Amino acid sequence: MTTLHSRRAKSILTPQRGGFLASGALPFTHSFSPYTGCQFGTTACGQYCYAQFMPNWAVHAAGAPWGSEVWIKENAPEVLLDTLTALSPEKRRGLRIFMATTTDPYQPVEAKAEITRRCLEVFSRFDDLDLLLIQTRSPLVARDFALIASIPYAWLSITLETDDQSVVSRLGGGPTVSVRLKMIESAAALGIPTQVTVSPCLPHSENFAARLAATGARRIVVDSFVEGDGSGGRRTANSPFARSAGYDWRDPSPAQSLFEQLRALHPDVSWSAEGFSGIPPR
């Protein structure tokens, strides 16, 4: 059971000054998290999620287990509207925003709180930003497909680390492989610019590359634990996953092999940070 709290945010767009999302050829300028903490922290991805080591979680949680507490930024839509309105059109045209770096914007609480949806409604009032990337693994995002499609600079990025459901189940479950594949296919069929992030790459079947290439996604990004946790593997080494993985998670060869297979099947496949920060400008 996750304990929910409400808080009022003083600011909502966090400048990216160096780090993973600012290291590619087309870096993100800001990150944006409508929640602090993540209910998916108790599922498979929570085993290795780097956000459990970030300062904002440490400050709010005071030692609580990752996934056990979530703070709803109840005034996020209003702060976002004020922030975007105060910027000149020239400044807004340079914005490349990643939502979200430390939480899933479509975690279960979003079904009732609708903070993410209300923030997307704010974004839909501005047509001059360069990029809004919505990163999720949740089937709840399908609720907002029409809204996302109405934002001319929005991309939907769906995490799918493996096509082996037994791997997901063994690590703690969460949104299933089949549901996420269907999400990707449905979003792509609606014309939403869609990206798949195999981040981090988990053990998978020999057919994974072909299944990903057939989804209709415009881009695919492949990542390994060491390259993708932002600390050269140190965060992953301290995570619950490292103690229960049952295989050498430091070995990048499975991810690199998948990457090479995909390059032969799909026109836009990228690696790690360069891939995340590789969406072309409008």
XYZ file of C-alpha atoms in Angstrom:
282
model
C 0.000 0.000 0.000
C 1.326 3.408 -1.004
C 0.742 6.379 1.302
C -0.356 9.457 -0.637
C 0.419 13.038 0.346
C -0.260 16.423 -1.234
C 2.213 19.246 -1.530
C 2.409 22.580 -3.297
C 5.268 23.073 -5.713
C 7.132 26.370 -5.884
C 8.544 25.587 -9.324
C 7.879 22.834 -11.831
C 10.469 22.923 -14.642
C 13.929 21.809 -13.524
C 16.822 23.018 -15.727
C 19.139 20.254 -16.954
C 22.717 21.400 -16.400
C 24.804 18.410 -17.366
C 23.997 14.779 -16.669
C 22.402 11.996 -18.696
C 19.647 13.967 -20.445
C 21.893 16.885 -21.296
C 24.769 14.850 -22.706
C 23.478 14.003 -26.187
C 23.540 15.937 -29.428
C 20.019 17.286 -28.853
C 19.821 17.659 -25.079
C 16.784 18.279 -22.939
C 16.642 21.726 -21.382
C 14.300 20.823 -18.518
C 12.723 17.927 -16.668
C 9.253 17.975 -15.187
C 7.826 15.597 -12.565
C 4.149 15.919 -11.551
C 4.738 13.622 -8.553
C 7.497 12.880 -6.053
C 7.878 9.150 -5.540
C 6.370 6.421 -7.681
C 3.894 3.626 -7.004
C 5.712 1.487 -9.572
C 8.581 1.461 -7.074
C 7.092 -1.692 -5.575
C 7.032 -3.487 -8.955
C 9.771 -4.851 -11.200
C 11.192 -1.515 -12.352
C 11.444 -0.346 -8.754
C 14.130 -2.961 -8.146
C 16.660 -0.988 -10.178
C 15.091 2.472 -10.559
C 17.791 5.137 -10.143
C 15.214 7.647 -8.821
C 15.303 5.956 -5.414
C 18.781 7.446 -4.969
C 17.914 10.988 -6.052
C 17.968 13.891 -3.555
C 14.309 14.855 -3.978
C 13.225 11.392 -2.807
C 15.678 11.381 0.093
C 14.438 14.777 1.304
C 10.756 13.883 1.212
C 10.839 10.211 2.168
C 13.229 10.386 5.141
C 14.205 6.745 4.771
C 10.863 5.310 3.643
C 11.125 2.384 1.177
C 11.005 3.350 -2.489
C 7.440 3.055 -3.757
C 5.835 3.360 -0.331
C 5.103 7.112 -0.481
C 3.967 9.488 -3.213
C 3.585 13.256 -3.024
C 1.035 14.768 -5.414
C 2.096 18.203 -6.668
C -1.450 19.488 -6.477
C -0.750 22.916 -7.970
C 1.556 21.683 -10.765
C -0.812 22.703 -13.601
C -1.160 26.248 -12.268
C 2.596 26.636 -11.732
C 3.246 25.258 -15.218
C 0.786 27.692 -16.783
C 2.368 30.640 -14.967
C 5.863 29.479 -15.957
C 5.109 29.058 -19.660
C 3.092 32.265 -19.835
C 5.967 34.261 -18.327
C 8.398 33.053 -20.998
C 8.784 34.843 -24.293
C 7.864 32.910 -27.451
C 11.574 32.780 -28.276
C 12.357 31.127 -24.932
C 9.476 28.674 -25.279
C 10.681 27.626 -28.742
C 13.901 26.398 -27.150
C 12.236 24.216 -24.511
C 12.883 20.468 -24.681
C 11.152 18.913 -21.677
C 11.408 15.364 -20.305
C 8.384 14.205 -18.282
C 9.394 12.611 -16.006
C 12.864 11.785 -14.744
C 12.047 10.665 -11.192
C 8.522 9.264 -11.413
C 6.060 7.756 -13.863
C 3.545 10.468 -14.820
C 0.906 7.751 -15.311
C 1.400 5.785 -12.105
C -1.909 4.539 -10.601
C -2.626 7.655 -8.516
C -2.917 9.648 -11.754
C -6.229 7.886 -12.507
C -7.917 10.030 -9.830
C -5.510 12.919 -9.273
C -5.221 13.772 -13.003
C -2.232 16.046 -12.414
C -0.505 14.826 -15.572
C -3.655 15.214 -17.650
C -4.219 18.767 -16.390
C -0.589 19.617 -17.164
C -0.986 18.257 -20.690
C -4.027 20.492 -21.068
C -1.755 23.407 -20.170
C 0.814 22.340 -22.750
C -1.945 22.103 -25.355
C -2.519 25.859 -24.934
C 0.985 26.574 -26.255
C 1.984 25.559 -29.762
C 5.547 26.872 -29.832
C 7.657 24.538 -27.677
C 10.252 22.305 -29.321
C 9.693 19.008 -27.489
C 7.704 17.420 -24.688
C 8.650 13.773 -24.143
C 6.233 11.753 -21.990
C 8.016 8.725 -20.531
C 5.842 5.948 -19.076
C 5.213 2.222 -18.780
C 1.592 2.589 -17.705
C -1.491 1.538 -19.705
C -3.279 4.533 -18.162
C -1.626 6.749 -20.774
C -4.123 5.431 -23.343
C -6.752 7.555 -21.600
C -4.943 10.653 -22.892
C -3.976 9.557 -26.402
C -6.251 12.156 -28.010
C -4.853 14.916 -25.808
C -1.254 13.915 -26.514
C -2.009 13.803 -30.243
C -3.282 17.390 -30.052
C 0.081 18.725 -28.789
C 2.242 19.273 -31.879
C 5.578 18.836 -30.077
C 4.644 15.852 -27.865
C 6.328 12.459 -28.133
C 5.189 9.388 -26.234
C 8.026 7.179 -24.981
C 7.095 3.758 -23.587
C 9.510 1.635 -21.578
C 9.724 -2.045 -22.510
C 12.831 -3.712 -21.094
C 12.066 -7.261 -22.230
C 9.511 -9.403 -24.042
C 9.852 -12.184 -21.468
C 6.958 -11.850 -19.025
C 8.558 -14.326 -16.632
C 11.421 -11.867 -16.075
C 8.992 -9.059 -15.221
C 6.974 -11.334 -12.930
C 10.031 -12.657 -11.098
C 11.230 -9.130 -10.348
C 7.893 -8.000 -8.936
C 5.408 -7.578 -11.752
C 3.898 -4.352 -13.031
C 2.354 -3.511 -16.418
C 2.661 -6.637 -18.525
C 4.703 -7.080 -21.680
C 1.596 -7.754 -23.787
C -0.199 -4.638 -22.532
C 2.796 -2.416 -23.204
C 3.287 -3.820 -26.694
C -0.361 -3.065 -27.423
C 0.056 0.477 -26.057
C 2.958 1.110 -28.418
C 1.095 -0.277 -31.420
C -2.078 1.681 -30.615
C -0.273 4.998 -30.118
C 1.719 4.557 -33.328
C -1.429 3.648 -35.274
C -3.050 6.891 -34.093
C -0.137 8.889 -35.511
C 1.330 9.849 -32.132
C 5.124 10.159 -32.424
C 6.098 7.092 -30.435
C 9.397 5.887 -29.061
C 10.278 2.623 -27.300
C 12.968 2.638 -24.630
C 14.560 -0.708 -23.820
C 15.989 0.849 -20.705
C 17.599 -0.995 -19.119
C 17.748 -4.072 -21.327
C 16.704 -7.181 -19.376
C 17.008 -10.835 -20.453
C 14.743 -11.372 -23.444
C 13.788 -13.810 -26.187
C 15.541 -14.140 -29.546
C 12.453 -12.588 -31.165
C 12.506 -9.359 -29.146
C 14.119 -7.229 -31.849
C 11.595 -8.345 -34.460
C 8.684 -7.708 -32.095
C 9.917 -4.195 -31.365
C 10.524 -3.389 -35.027
C 6.960 -4.439 -35.877
C 5.261 -2.102 -33.375
C 5.219 0.943 -35.638
C 7.269 3.040 -33.205
C 9.274 5.777 -34.918
C 12.330 5.409 -32.686
C 13.851 2.738 -30.457
C 16.444 3.415 -27.757
C 18.459 0.601 -26.176
C 20.267 1.033 -22.884
C 22.305 -1.020 -20.438
C 22.426 -0.793 -16.649
C 25.940 0.614 -16.515
C 25.403 3.196 -19.261
C 21.913 4.169 -18.189
C 21.875 4.601 -14.423
C 23.785 7.870 -14.590
C 26.602 6.717 -12.335
C 28.499 4.097 -14.307
C 26.610 1.311 -12.565
C 27.132 2.457 -8.967
C 23.433 3.153 -8.371
C 22.432 -0.219 -9.776
C 25.060 -1.919 -7.607
C 23.363 -0.438 -4.540
C 19.857 -1.396 -5.651
C 17.780 -4.433 -4.602
C 18.063 -5.674 -8.188
C 21.823 -6.203 -7.914
C 21.261 -8.639 -5.044
C 18.582 -10.678 -6.818
C 19.370 -10.421 -10.548
C 20.801 -13.910 -10.854
C 23.012 -12.950 -13.808
C 25.810 -10.525 -14.650
C 23.879 -7.302 -15.094
C 27.138 -5.419 -15.702
C 27.715 -7.286 -18.972
C 26.590 -4.934 -21.781
C 26.739 -7.560 -24.532
C 23.027 -8.596 -24.434
C 21.959 -4.973 -24.836
C 24.576 -4.356 -27.528
C 23.482 -7.489 -29.388
C 19.851 -6.346 -29.323
C 20.947 -2.924 -30.544
C 22.761 -4.437 -33.528
C 19.796 -6.675 -34.388
C 17.455 -3.701 -34.316
C 19.717 -1.617 -36.538
C 19.169 -4.214 -39.249
C 15.383 -4.060 -38.817
C 14.459 -0.460 -38.018
C 15.508 2.913 -39.514
C 15.913 4.816 -36.220
C 17.671 2.929 -33.437
C 19.910 4.689 -30.915
C 22.034 3.867 -27.898
C 21.647 5.122 -24.322
C 22.080 8.875 -23.645
C 22.593 9.737 -27.311
C 19.324 7.986 -28.050
C 17.304 9.705 -25.355
C 18.672 13.076 -26.461
C 18.277 12.354 -30.143
C 14.767 13.439 -31.096
C 15.102 15.980 -33.904
C 13.966 19.584 -33.371
C 10.621 20.561 -34.839
